[in-house]
JSON list of N, CA and C in Angstrom, two decimals:
[
{"chain": "A", "resi": 1, "resn": "MET", "atom": "N", "xyz": [77.90, -154.89, 141.12]},
{"chain": "A", "resi": 1, "resn": "MET", "atom": "CA", "xyz": [78.21, -156.17, 140.80]},
{"chain": "A", "resi": 1, "resn": "MET", "atom": "C", "xyz": [77.57, -156.30, 139.12]},
{"chain": "A", "resi": 2, "resn": "SER", "atom": "N", "xyz": [78.68, -157.01, 138.45]},
{"chain": "A", "resi": 2, "resn": "SER", "atom": "CA", "xyz": [78.17, -157.65, 136.84]},
{"chain": "A", "resi": 2, "resn": "SER", "atom": "C", "xyz": [78.64, -159.03, 137.06]},
{"chain": "A", "resi": 3, "resn": "SER", "atom": "N", "xyz": [77.69, -159.70, 136.27]},
{"chain": "A", "resi": 3, "resn": "SER", "atom": "CA", "xyz": [78.10, -160.95, 135.72]},
{"chain": "A", "resi": 3, "resn": "SER", "atom": "C", "xyz": [78.28, -161.03, 134.08]},
{"chain": "A", "resi": 4, "resn": "GLU", "atom": "N", "xyz": [78.78, -162.14, 133.70]},
{"chain": "A", "resi": 4, "resn": "GLU", "atom": "CA", "xyz": [78.74, -162.57, 132.47]},
{"chain": "A", "resi": 4, "resn": "GLU", "atom": "C", "xyz": [77.43, -163.30, 131.58]},
{"chain": "A", "resi": 5, "resn": "CYS", "atom": "N", "xyz": [77.25, -163.09, 130.52]},
{"chain": "A", "resi": 5, "resn": "CYS", "atom": "CA", "xyz": [76.28, -163.52, 129.94]},
{"chain": "A", "resi": 5, "resn": "CYS", "atom": "C", "xyz": [76.93, -164.91, 129.43]},
{"chain": "A", "resi": 6, "resn": "LYS", "atom": "N", "xyz": [76.28, -166.08, 129.14]},
{"chain": "A", "resi": 6, "resn": "LYS", "atom": "CA", "xyz": [76.41, -167.32, 129.00]},
{"chain": "A", "resi": 6, "resn": "LYS", "atom": "C", "xyz": [76.44, -167.46, 127.60]},
{"chain": "A", "resi": 7, "resn": "ALA", "atom": "N", "xyz": [75.65, -166.45, 126.58]},
{"chain": "A", "resi": 7, "resn": "ALA", "atom": "CA", "xyz": [75.42, -166.65, 125.43]},
{"chain": "A", "resi": 7, "resn": "ALA", "atom": "C", "xyz": [76.73, -166.17, 124.45]},
{"chain": "A", "resi": 8, "resn": "CYS", "atom": "N", "xyz": [76.70, -165.33, 125.20]},
{"chain": "A", "resi": 8, "resn": "CYS", "atom": "CA", "xyz": [77.68, -163.85, 124.12]},
{"chain": "A", "resi": 8, "resn": "CYS", "atom": "C", "xyz": [78.84, -163.24, 125.27]},
{"chain": "A", "resi": 9, "resn": "GLY", "atom": "N", "xyz": [78.73, -163.46, 126.21]},
{"chain": "A", "resi": 9, "resn": "GLY", "atom": "CA", "xyz": [80.08, -162.99, 127.07]},
{"chain": "A", "resi": 9, "resn": "GLY", "atom": "C", "xyz": [80.19, -161.93, 127.46]},
{"chain": "A", "resi": 10, "resn": "ALA", "atom": "N", "xyz": [78.94, -161.08, 127.09]},
{"chain": "A", "resi": 10, "resn": "ALA", "atom": "CA", "xyz": [79.00, -159.43, 127.66]},
{"chain": "A", "resi": 10, "resn": "ALA", "atom": "C", "xyz": [78.62, -159.36, 129.02]},
{"chain": "A", "resi": 11, "resn": "GLN", "atom": "N", "xyz": [79.48, -158.13, 129.57]},
{"chain": "A", "resi": 11, "resn": "GLN", "atom": "CA", "xyz": [79.12, -158.20, 130.79]},
{"chain": "A", "resi": 11, "resn": "GLN", "atom": "C", "xyz": [77.43, -157.51, 131.15]},
{"chain": "A", "resi": 12, "resn": "VAL", "atom": "N", "xyz": [77.02, -158.07, 131.94]},
{"chain": "A", "resi": 12, "resn": "VAL", "atom": "CA", "xyz": [75.65, -157.77, 132.11]},
{"chain": "A", "resi": 12, "resn": "VAL", "atom": "C", "xyz": [75.57, -157.20, 133.64]},
{"chain": "A", "resi": 13, "resn": "THR", "atom": "N", "xyz": [74.64, -156.50, 134.15]},
{"chain": "A", "resi": 13, "resn": "THR", "atom": "CA", "xyz": [74.19, -156.12, 135.57]},
{"chain": "A", "resi": 13, "resn": "THR", "atom": "C", "xyz": [73.67, -157.13, 135.95]},
{"chain": "A", "resi": 14, "resn": "ASP", "atom": "N", "xyz": [73.47, -157.01, 137.66]},
{"chain": "A", "resi": 14, "resn": "ASP", "atom": "CA", "xyz": [73.12, -158.15, 138.28]},
{"chain": "A", "resi": 14, "resn": "ASP", "atom": "C", "xyz": [71.32, -158.14, 138.24]},
{"chain": "A", "resi": 15, "resn": "GLU", "atom": "N", "xyz": [70.93, -156.58, 137.97]},
{"chain": "A", "resi": 15, "resn": "GLU", "atom": "CA", "xyz": [69.23, -156.49, 137.84]},
{"chain": "A", "resi": 15, "resn": "GLU", "atom": "C", "xyz": [68.88, -156.84, 136.11]},
{"chain": "A", "resi": 16, "resn": "ALA", "atom": "N", "xyz": [69.56, -156.97, 135.64]},
{"chain": "A", "resi": 16, "resn": "ALA", "atom": "CA", "xyz": [69.26, -157.27, 134.38]},
{"chain": "A", "resi": 16, "resn": "ALA", "atom": "C", "xyz": [68.35, -159.00, 134.09]},
{"chain": "A", "resi": 17, "resn": "THR", "atom": "N", "xyz": [67.36, -158.89, 133.39]},
{"chain": "A", "resi": 17, "resn": "THR", "atom": "CA", "xyz": [66.66, -160.31, 133.23]},
{"chain": "A", "resi": 17, "resn": "THR", "atom": "C", "xyz": [66.98, -160.77, 131.71]},
{"chain": "A", "resi": 18, "resn": "THR", "atom": "N", "xyz": [67.79, -159.83, 130.53]},
{"chain": "A", "resi": 18, "resn": "THR", "atom": "CA", "xyz": [67.95, -160.49, 129.71]},
{"chain": "A", "resi": 18, "resn": "THR", "atom": "C", "xyz": [69.22, -159.31, 129.19]},
{"chain": "A", "resi": 19, "resn": "CYS", "atom": "N", "xyz": [70.24, -160.36, 128.26]},
{"chain": "A", "resi": 19, "resn": "CYS", "atom": "CA", "xyz": [71.52, -159.81, 128.05]},
{"chain": "A", "resi": 19, "resn": "CYS", "atom": "C", "xyz": [71.10, -158.37, 127.23]},
{"chain": "A", "resi": 20, "resn": "PRO", "atom": "N", "xyz": [71.85, -157.50, 127.44]},
{"chain": "A", "resi": 20, "resn": "PRO", "atom": "CA", "xyz": [71.41, -156.29, 126.26]},
{"chain": "A", "resi": 20, "resn": "PRO", "atom": "C", "xyz": [72.11, -156.23, 125.10]},
{"chain": "A", "resi": 21, "resn": "SER", "atom": "N", "xyz": [72.98, -157.42, 124.86]},
{"chain": "A", "resi": 21, "resn": "SER", "atom": "CA", "xyz": [74.02, -156.99, 123.75]},
{"chain": "A", "resi": 21, "resn": "SER", "atom": "C", "xyz": [73.16, -158.31, 122.68]},
{"chain": "A", "resi": 22, "resn": "CYS", "atom": "N", "xyz": [72.53, -159.50, 123.50]},
{"chain": "A", "resi": 22, "resn": "CYS", "atom": "CA", "xyz": [72.19, -160.78, 122.29]},
{"chain": "A", "resi": 22, "resn": "CYS", "atom": "C", "xyz": [70.57, -160.64, 122.51]},
{"chain": "A", "resi": 23, "resn": "GLY", "atom": "N", "xyz": [70.26, -160.47, 123.95]},
{"chain": "A", "resi": 23, "resn": "GLY", "atom": "CA", "xyz": [69.05, -160.68, 124.05]},
{"chain": "A", "resi": 23, "resn": "GLY", "atom": "C", "xyz": [68.67, -162.27, 124.85]},
{"chain": "A", "resi": 24, "resn": "ALA", "atom": "N", "xyz": [69.42, -162.75, 125.23]},
{"chain": "A", "resi": 24, "resn": "ALA", "atom": "CA", "xyz": [69.44, -164.28, 125.61]},
{"chain": "A", "resi": 24, "resn": "ALA", "atom": "C", "xyz": [68.92, -163.83, 126.96]},
{"chain": "A", "resi": 25, "resn": "ALA", "atom": "N", "xyz": [68.01, -164.67, 127.59]},
{"chain": "A", "resi": 25, "resn": "ALA", "atom": "CA", "xyz": [67.43, -164.44, 128.95]},
{"chain": "A", "resi": 25, "resn": "ALA", "atom": "C", "xyz": [68.37, -165.02, 130.11]},
{"chain": "A", "resi": 26, "resn": "LEU", "atom": "N", "xyz": [68.50, -164.45, 130.77]},
{"chain": "A", "resi": 26, "resn": "LEU", "atom": "CA", "xyz": [69.48, -164.72, 131.98]},
{"chain": "A", "resi": 26, "resn": "LEU", "atom": "C", "xyz": [68.58, -165.46, 133.20]},
{"chain": "A", "resi": 27, "resn": "ALA", "atom": "N", "xyz": [69.38, -166.44, 133.63]},
{"chain": "A", "resi": 27, "resn": "ALA", "atom": "CA", "xyz": [68.85, -167.11, 134.86]},
{"chain": "A", "resi": 27, "resn": "ALA", "atom": "C", "xyz": [68.45, -166.37, 135.84]},
{"chain": "A", "resi": 28, "resn": "ALA", "atom": "N", "xyz": [67.50, -166.43, 136.90]},
{"chain": "A", "resi": 28, "resn": "ALA", "atom": "CA", "xyz": [66.97, -165.41, 137.81]},
{"chain": "A", "resi": 28, "resn": "ALA", "atom": "C", "xyz": [68.04, -166.34, 139.12]},
{"chain": "A", "resi": 29, "resn": "LYS", "atom": "N", "xyz": [68.58, -165.59, 140.21]},
{"chain": "A", "resi": 29, "resn": "LYS", "atom": "CA", "xyz": [69.50, -166.08, 140.95]},
{"chain": "A", "resi": 29, "resn": "LYS", "atom": "C", "xyz": [68.49, -166.53, 141.92]},
{"chain": "A", "resi": 30, "resn": "MET", "atom": "N", "xyz": [68.79, -167.49, 142.48]},
{"chain": "A", "resi": 30, "resn": "MET", "atom": "CA", "xyz": [67.98, -168.20, 143.95]},
{"chain": "A", "resi": 30, "resn": "MET", "atom": "C", "xyz": [68.19, -167.47, 145.11]},
{"chain": "A", "resi": 31, "resn": "LYS", "atom": "N", "xyz": [67.29, -166.87, 145.96]},
{"chain": "A", "resi": 31, "resn": "LYS", "atom": "CA", "xyz": [67.46, -165.92, 147.36]},
{"chain": "A", "resi": 31, "resn": "LYS", "atom": "C", "xyz": [67.49, -167.33, 148.13]},
{"chain": "A", "resi": 32, "resn": "LEU", "atom": "N", "xyz": [68.77, -167.27, 148.86]},
{"chain": "A", "resi": 32, "resn": "LEU", "atom": "CA", "xyz": [69.38, -168.33, 150.22]},
{"chain": "A", "resi": 32, "resn": "LEU", "atom": "C", "xyz": [68.60, -168.16, 151.20]},
{"chain": "A", "resi": 33, "resn": "LEU", "atom": "N", "xyz": [68.30, -166.69, 151.58]},
{"chain": "A", "resi": 33, "resn": "LEU", "atom": "CA", "xyz": [67.73, -166.62, 153.15]},
{"chain": "A", "resi": 33, "resn": "LEU", "atom": "C", "xyz": [66.24, -167.15, 153.23]},
{"chain": "A", "resi": 34, "resn": "PRO", "atom": "N", "xyz": [65.29, -167.16, 152.43]},
{"chain": "A", "resi": 34, "resn": "PRO", "atom": "CA", "xyz": [63.90, -167.56, 152.10]},
{"chain": "A", "resi": 34, "resn": "PRO", "atom": "C", "xyz": [64.49, -169.34, 152.69]},
{"chain": "A", "resi": 35, "resn": "LEU", "atom": "N", "xyz": [65.15, -169.76, 151.58]},
{"chain": "A", "resi": 35, "resn": "LEU", "atom": "CA", "xyz": [65.32, -171.56, 152.21]},
{"chain": "A", "resi": 35, "resn": "LEU", "atom": "C", "xyz": [65.90, -171.48, 152.89]},
{"chain": "A", "resi": 36, "resn": "ALA", "atom": "N", "xyz": [66.91, -171.01, 153.51]},
{"chain": "A", "resi": 36, "resn": "ALA", "atom": "CA", "xyz": [67.58, -171.61, 155.12]},
{"chain": "A", "resi": 36, "resn": "ALA", "atom": "C", "xyz": [66.67, -171.03, 156.21]},
{"chain": "A", "resi": 37, "resn": "ALA", "atom": "N", "xyz": [65.47, -170.08, 156.06]},
{"chain": "A", "resi": 37, "resn": "ALA", "atom": "CA", "xyz": [64.49, -169.65, 157.27]},
{"chain": "A", "resi": 37, "resn": "ALA", "atom": "C", "xyz": [63.54, -171.24, 156.97]},
{"chain": "A", "resi": 38, "resn": "PHE", "atom": "N", "xyz": [63.01, -171.43, 155.81]},
{"chain": "A", "resi": 38, "resn": "PHE", "atom": "CA", "xyz": [62.54, -172.73, 155.92]},
{"chain": "A", "resi": 38, "resn": "PHE", "atom": "C", "xyz": [62.89, -173.80, 156.52]},
{"chain": "A", "resi": 39, "resn": "MET", "atom": "N", "xyz": [63.71, -174.10, 155.84]},
{"chain": "A", "resi": 39, "resn": "MET", "atom": "CA", "xyz": [64.79, -175.29, 156.67]},
{"chain": "A", "resi": 39, "resn": "MET", "atom": "C", "xyz": [64.88, -175.15, 158.03]},
{"chain": "A", "resi": 40, "resn": "LEU", "atom": "N", "xyz": [65.05, -174.12, 158.45]},
{"chain": "A", "resi": 40, "resn": "LEU", "atom": "CA", "xyz": [65.59, -174.20, 159.73]},
{"chain": "A", "resi": 40, "resn": "LEU", "atom": "C", "xyz": [64.21, -174.53, 160.73]},
{"chain": "A", "resi": 41, "resn": "ILE", "atom": "N", "xyz": [62.73, -173.73, 160.20]},
{"chain": "A", "resi": 41, "resn": "ILE", "atom": "CA", "xyz": [61.96, -174.24, 160.87]},
{"chain": "A", "resi": 41, "resn": "ILE", "atom": "C", "xyz": [61.14, -175.69, 160.69]},
{"chain": "A", "resi": 42, "resn": "VAL", "atom": "N", "xyz": [61.85, -176.22, 159.85]},
{"chain": "A", "resi": 42, "resn": "VAL", "atom": "CA", "xyz": [61.38, -177.79, 159.36]},
{"chain": "A", "resi": 42, "resn": "VAL", "atom": "C", "xyz": [62.05, -178.42, 160.41]},
{"chain": "A", "resi": 43, "resn": "ILE", "atom": "N", "xyz": [63.65, -177.84, 160.65]},
{"chain": "A", "resi": 43, "resn": "ILE", "atom": "CA", "xyz": [64.33, -179.09, 161.53]},
{"chain": "A", "resi": 43, "resn": "ILE", "atom": "C", "xyz": [63.87, -178.99, 162.98]},
{"chain": "A", "resi": 44, "resn": "LEU", "atom": "N", "xyz": [63.37, -177.67, 163.38]},
{"chain": "A", "resi": 44, "resn": "LEU", "atom": "CA", "xyz": [62.81, -177.08, 164.75]},
{"chain": "A", "resi": 44, "resn": "LEU", "atom": "C", "xyz": [61.93, -178.20, 165.26]},
{"chain": "A", "resi": 45, "resn": "ILE", "atom": "N", "xyz": [60.83, -178.01, 164.02]},
{"chain": "A", "resi": 45, "resn": "ILE", "atom": "CA", "xyz": [59.61, -179.04, 164.47]},
{"chain": "A", "resi": 45, "resn": "ILE", "atom": "C", "xyz": [60.11, -180.36, 164.40]},
{"chain": "A", "resi": 46, "resn": "ILE", "atom": "N", "xyz": [61.10, -180.97, 163.50]},
{"chain": "A", "resi": 46, "resn": "ILE", "atom": "CA", "xyz": [61.22, -182.70, 163.89]},
{"chain": "A", "resi": 46, "resn": "ILE", "atom": "C", "xyz": [61.92, -182.68, 164.63]},
{"chain": "A", "resi": 47, "resn": "GLN", "atom": "N", "xyz": [62.86, -181.69, 165.46]},
{"chain": "A", "resi": 47, "resn": "GLN", "atom": "CA", "xyz": [63.35, -181.77, 166.95]},
{"chain": "A", "resi": 47, "resn": "GLN", "atom": "C", "xyz": [62.35, -181.88, 167.94]},
{"chain": "A", "resi": 48, "resn": "SER", "atom": "N", "xyz": [61.04, -181.39, 167.80]},
{"chain": "A", "resi": 48, "resn": "SER", "atom": "CA", "xyz": [60.30, -180.99, 168.73]},
{"chain": "A", "resi": 48, "resn": "SER", "atom": "C", "xyz": [59.65, -182.23, 168.51]},
{"chain": "A", "resi": 49, "resn": "TYR", "atom": "N", "xyz": [59.23, -182.88, 167.72]},
{"chain": "A", "resi": 49, "resn": "TYR", "atom": "CA", "xyz": [58.58, -183.82, 167.85]},
{"chain": "A", "resi": 49, "resn": "TYR", "atom": "C", "xyz": [59.38, -185.19, 168.76]},
{"chain": "A", "resi": 50, "resn": "ILE", "atom": "N", "xyz": [60.58, -185.17, 168.03]},
{"chain": "A", "resi": 50, "resn": "ILE", "atom": "CA", "xyz": [61.54, -186.19, 168.97]},
{"chain": "A", "resi": 50, "resn": "ILE", "atom": "C", "xyz": [61.89, -185.95, 169.73]},
{"chain": "A", "resi": 51, "resn": "THR", "atom": "N", "xyz": [62.12, -184.96, 170.31]},
{"chain": "A", "resi": 51, "resn": "THR", "atom": "CA", "xyz": [62.26, -184.72, 172.34]},
{"chain": "A", "resi": 51, "resn": "THR", "atom": "C", "xyz": [60.99, -185.22, 173.08]},
{"chain": "A", "resi": 52, "resn": "LYS", "atom": "N", "xyz": [60.04, -184.44, 172.17]},
{"chain": "A", "resi": 52, "resn": "LYS", "atom": "CA", "xyz": [58.53, -185.25, 173.14]},
{"chain": "A", "resi": 52, "resn": "LYS", "atom": "C", "xyz": [58.04, -186.35, 172.93]},
{"chain": "A", "resi": 53, "resn": "ASP", "atom": "N", "xyz": [58.72, -187.39, 171.77]},
{"chain": "A", "resi": 53, "resn": "ASP", "atom": "CA", "xyz": [58.34, -188.83, 171.88]},
{"chain": "A", "resi": 53, "resn": "ASP", "atom": "C", "xyz": [59.31, -189.44, 172.97]},
{"chain": "A", "resi": 54, "resn": "GLU", "atom": "N", "xyz": [60.38, -188.72, 173.49]},
{"chain": "A", "resi": 54, "resn": "GLU", "atom": "CA", "xyz": [61.35, -189.62, 174.12]},
{"chain": "A", "resi": 54, "resn": "GLU", "atom": "C", "xyz": [61.03, -189.27, 175.59]},
{"chain": "A", "resi": 55, "resn": "ALA", "atom": "N", "xyz": [60.56, -187.93, 175.79]},
{"chain": "A", "resi": 55, "resn": "ALA", "atom": "CA", "xyz": [60.11, -187.51, 177.15]},
{"chain": "A", "resi": 55, "resn": "ALA", "atom": "C", "xyz": [58.74, -188.24, 177.77]},
{"chain": "A", "resi": 56, "resn": "GLY", "atom": "N", "xyz": [57.95, -188.79, 176.98]},
{"chain": "A", "resi": 56, "resn": "GLY", "atom": "CA", "xyz": [56.74, -189.20, 176.41]},
{"chain": "A", "resi": 56, "resn": "GLY", "atom": "C", "xyz": [56.68, -190.68, 177.15]},
{"chain": "A", "resi": 57, "resn": "SER", "atom": "N", "xyz": [58.11, -191.27, 176.72]},
{"chain": "A", "resi": 57, "resn": "SER", "atom": "CA", "xyz": [57.99, -193.06, 176.27]},
{"chain": "A", "resi": 57, "resn": "SER", "atom": "C", "xyz": [59.13, -193.24, 177.57]},
{"chain": "A", "resi": 58, "resn": "ALA", "atom": "N", "xyz": [59.84, -192.40, 178.63]},
{"chain": "A", "resi": 58, "resn": "ALA", "atom": "CA", "xyz": [60.69, -192.61, 179.14]},
{"chain": "A", "resi": 58, "resn": "ALA", "atom": "C", "xyz": [60.24, -192.33, 180.41]},
{"chain": "A", "resi": 59, "resn": "THR", "atom": "N", "xyz": [59.11, -192.54, 181.00]},
{"chain": "A", "resi": 59, "resn": "THR", "atom": "CA", "xyz": [58.43, -192.39, 182.05]},
{"chain": "A", "resi": 59, "resn": "THR", "atom": "C", "xyz": [59.19, -193.74, 183.12]},
{"chain": "A", "resi": 60, "resn": "VAL", "atom": "N", "xyz": [59.67, -193.16, 184.30]},
{"chain": "A", "resi": 60, "resn": "VAL", "atom": "CA", "xyz": [60.18, -193.96, 185.12]},
{"chain": "A", "resi": 60, "resn": "VAL", "atom": "C", "xyz": [59.12, -193.92, 186.22]},
{"chain": "A", "resi": 61, "resn": "GLU", "atom": "N", "xyz": [58.67, -195.41, 186.48]},
{"chain": "A", "resi": 61, "resn": "GLU", "atom": "CA", "xyz": [58.11, -195.75, 188.08]},
{"chain": "A", "resi": 61, "resn": "GLU", "atom": "C", "xyz": [58.42, -195.86, 188.95]},
{"chain": "A", "resi": 62, "resn": "PRO", "atom": "N", "xyz": [58.25, -195.35, 190.04]},
{"chain": "A", "resi": 62, "resn": "PRO", "atom": "CA", "xyz": [58.70, -194.99, 191.53]},
{"chain": "A", "resi": 62, "resn": "PRO", "atom": "C", "xyz": [58.77, -197.05, 191.77]},
{"chain": "A", "resi": 63, "resn": "ALA", "atom": "N", "xyz": [59.85, -197.16, 192.51]},
{"chain": "A", "resi": 63, "resn": "ALA", "atom": "CA", "xyz": [60.19, -198.25, 193.31]},
{"chain": "A", "resi": 63, "resn": "ALA", "atom": "C", "xyz": [58.72, -198.51, 194.07]},
{"chain": "A", "resi": 64, "resn": "ALA", "atom": "N", "xyz": [58.84, -199.73, 194.14]},
{"chain": "A", "resi": 64, "resn": "ALA", "atom": "CA", "xyz": [57.62, -200.15, 195.96]},
{"chain": "A", "resi": 64, "resn": "ALA", "atom": "C", "xyz": [58.31, -199.67, 196.94]},
{"chain": "A", "resi": 65, "resn": "PRO", "atom": "N", "xyz": [57.84, -199.39, 198.11]},
{"chain": "A", "resi": 65, "resn": "PRO", "atom": "CA", "xyz": [58.30, -198.99, 199.26]},
{"chain": "A", "resi": 65, "resn": "PRO", "atom": "C", "xyz": [58.44, -200.40, 200.11]},
{"chain": "A", "resi": 66, "resn": "ALA", "atom": "N", "xyz": [60.14, -200.30, 200.45]},
{"chain": "A", "resi": 66, "resn": "ALA", "atom": "CA", "xyz": [60.29, -201.66, 201.37]},
{"chain": "A", "resi": 66, "resn": "ALA", "atom": "C", "xyz": [59.38, -201.61, 202.62]},
{"chain": "A", "resi": 67, "resn": "SER", "atom": "N", "xyz": [58.92, -203.01, 202.76]},
{"chain": "A", "resi": 67, "resn": "SER", "atom": "CA", "xyz": [58.26, -203.17, 204.12]},
{"chain": "A", "resi": 67, "resn": "SER", "atom": "C", "xyz": [59.36, -203.41, 205.12]},
{"chain": "A", "resi": 68, "resn": "SER", "atom": "N", "xyz": [58.79, -202.91, 206.50]},
{"chain": "A", "resi": 68, "resn": "SER", "atom": "CA", "xyz": [59.58, -203.33, 207.84]},
{"chain": "A", "resi": 68, "resn": "SER", "atom": "C", "xyz": [59.65, -204.61, 208.11]},
{"chain": "A", "resi": 69, "resn": "ALA", "atom": "N", "xyz": [59.30, -205.78, 207.47]},
{"chain": "A", "resi": 69, "resn": "ALA", "atom": "CA", "xyz": [59.50, -207.22, 207.79]},
{"chain": "A", "resi": 69, "resn": "ALA", "atom": "C", "xyz": [61.00, -207.65, 206.95]},
{"chain": "A", "resi": 70, "resn": "GLU", "atom": "N", "xyz": [61.16, -206.57, 205.78]},
{"chain": "A", "resi": 70, "resn": "GLU", "atom": "CA", "xyz": [62.40, -206.90, 204.81]},
{"chain": "A", "resi": 70, "resn": "GLU", "atom": "C", "xyz": [63.73, -206.40, 205.22]},
{"chain": "A", "resi": 71, "resn": "GLN", "atom": "N", "xyz": [63.27, -205.95, 206.07]},
{"chain": "A", "resi": 71, "resn": "GLN", "atom": "CA", "xyz": [64.90, -204.68, 206.62]},
{"chain": "A", "resi": 71, "resn": "GLN", "atom": "C", "xyz": [65.39, -206.19, 207.89]}
]
C-alpha cells in the first residue's frame, strides 16, 4: 500500500521515512494496538479499585435477634 507525499504529491511506500522524489521527511504512523492495550489495562485497574471500594463500604450488619418477650 502506498501513500502520498504532503510536500510534492508523489506516491511513497508505507515503509519509506523520506520521500524519494523531494526528500521530505514523512510523518511516522502511530501504532494503535499498544495504545489500545495500555488504555484497556488502565481501565481495568480503575474498575478494580471502584468495585473494591463499593464492596468494602457496603457491609450489611445483621439485625438484632428478636427476644421472646417481643413476640
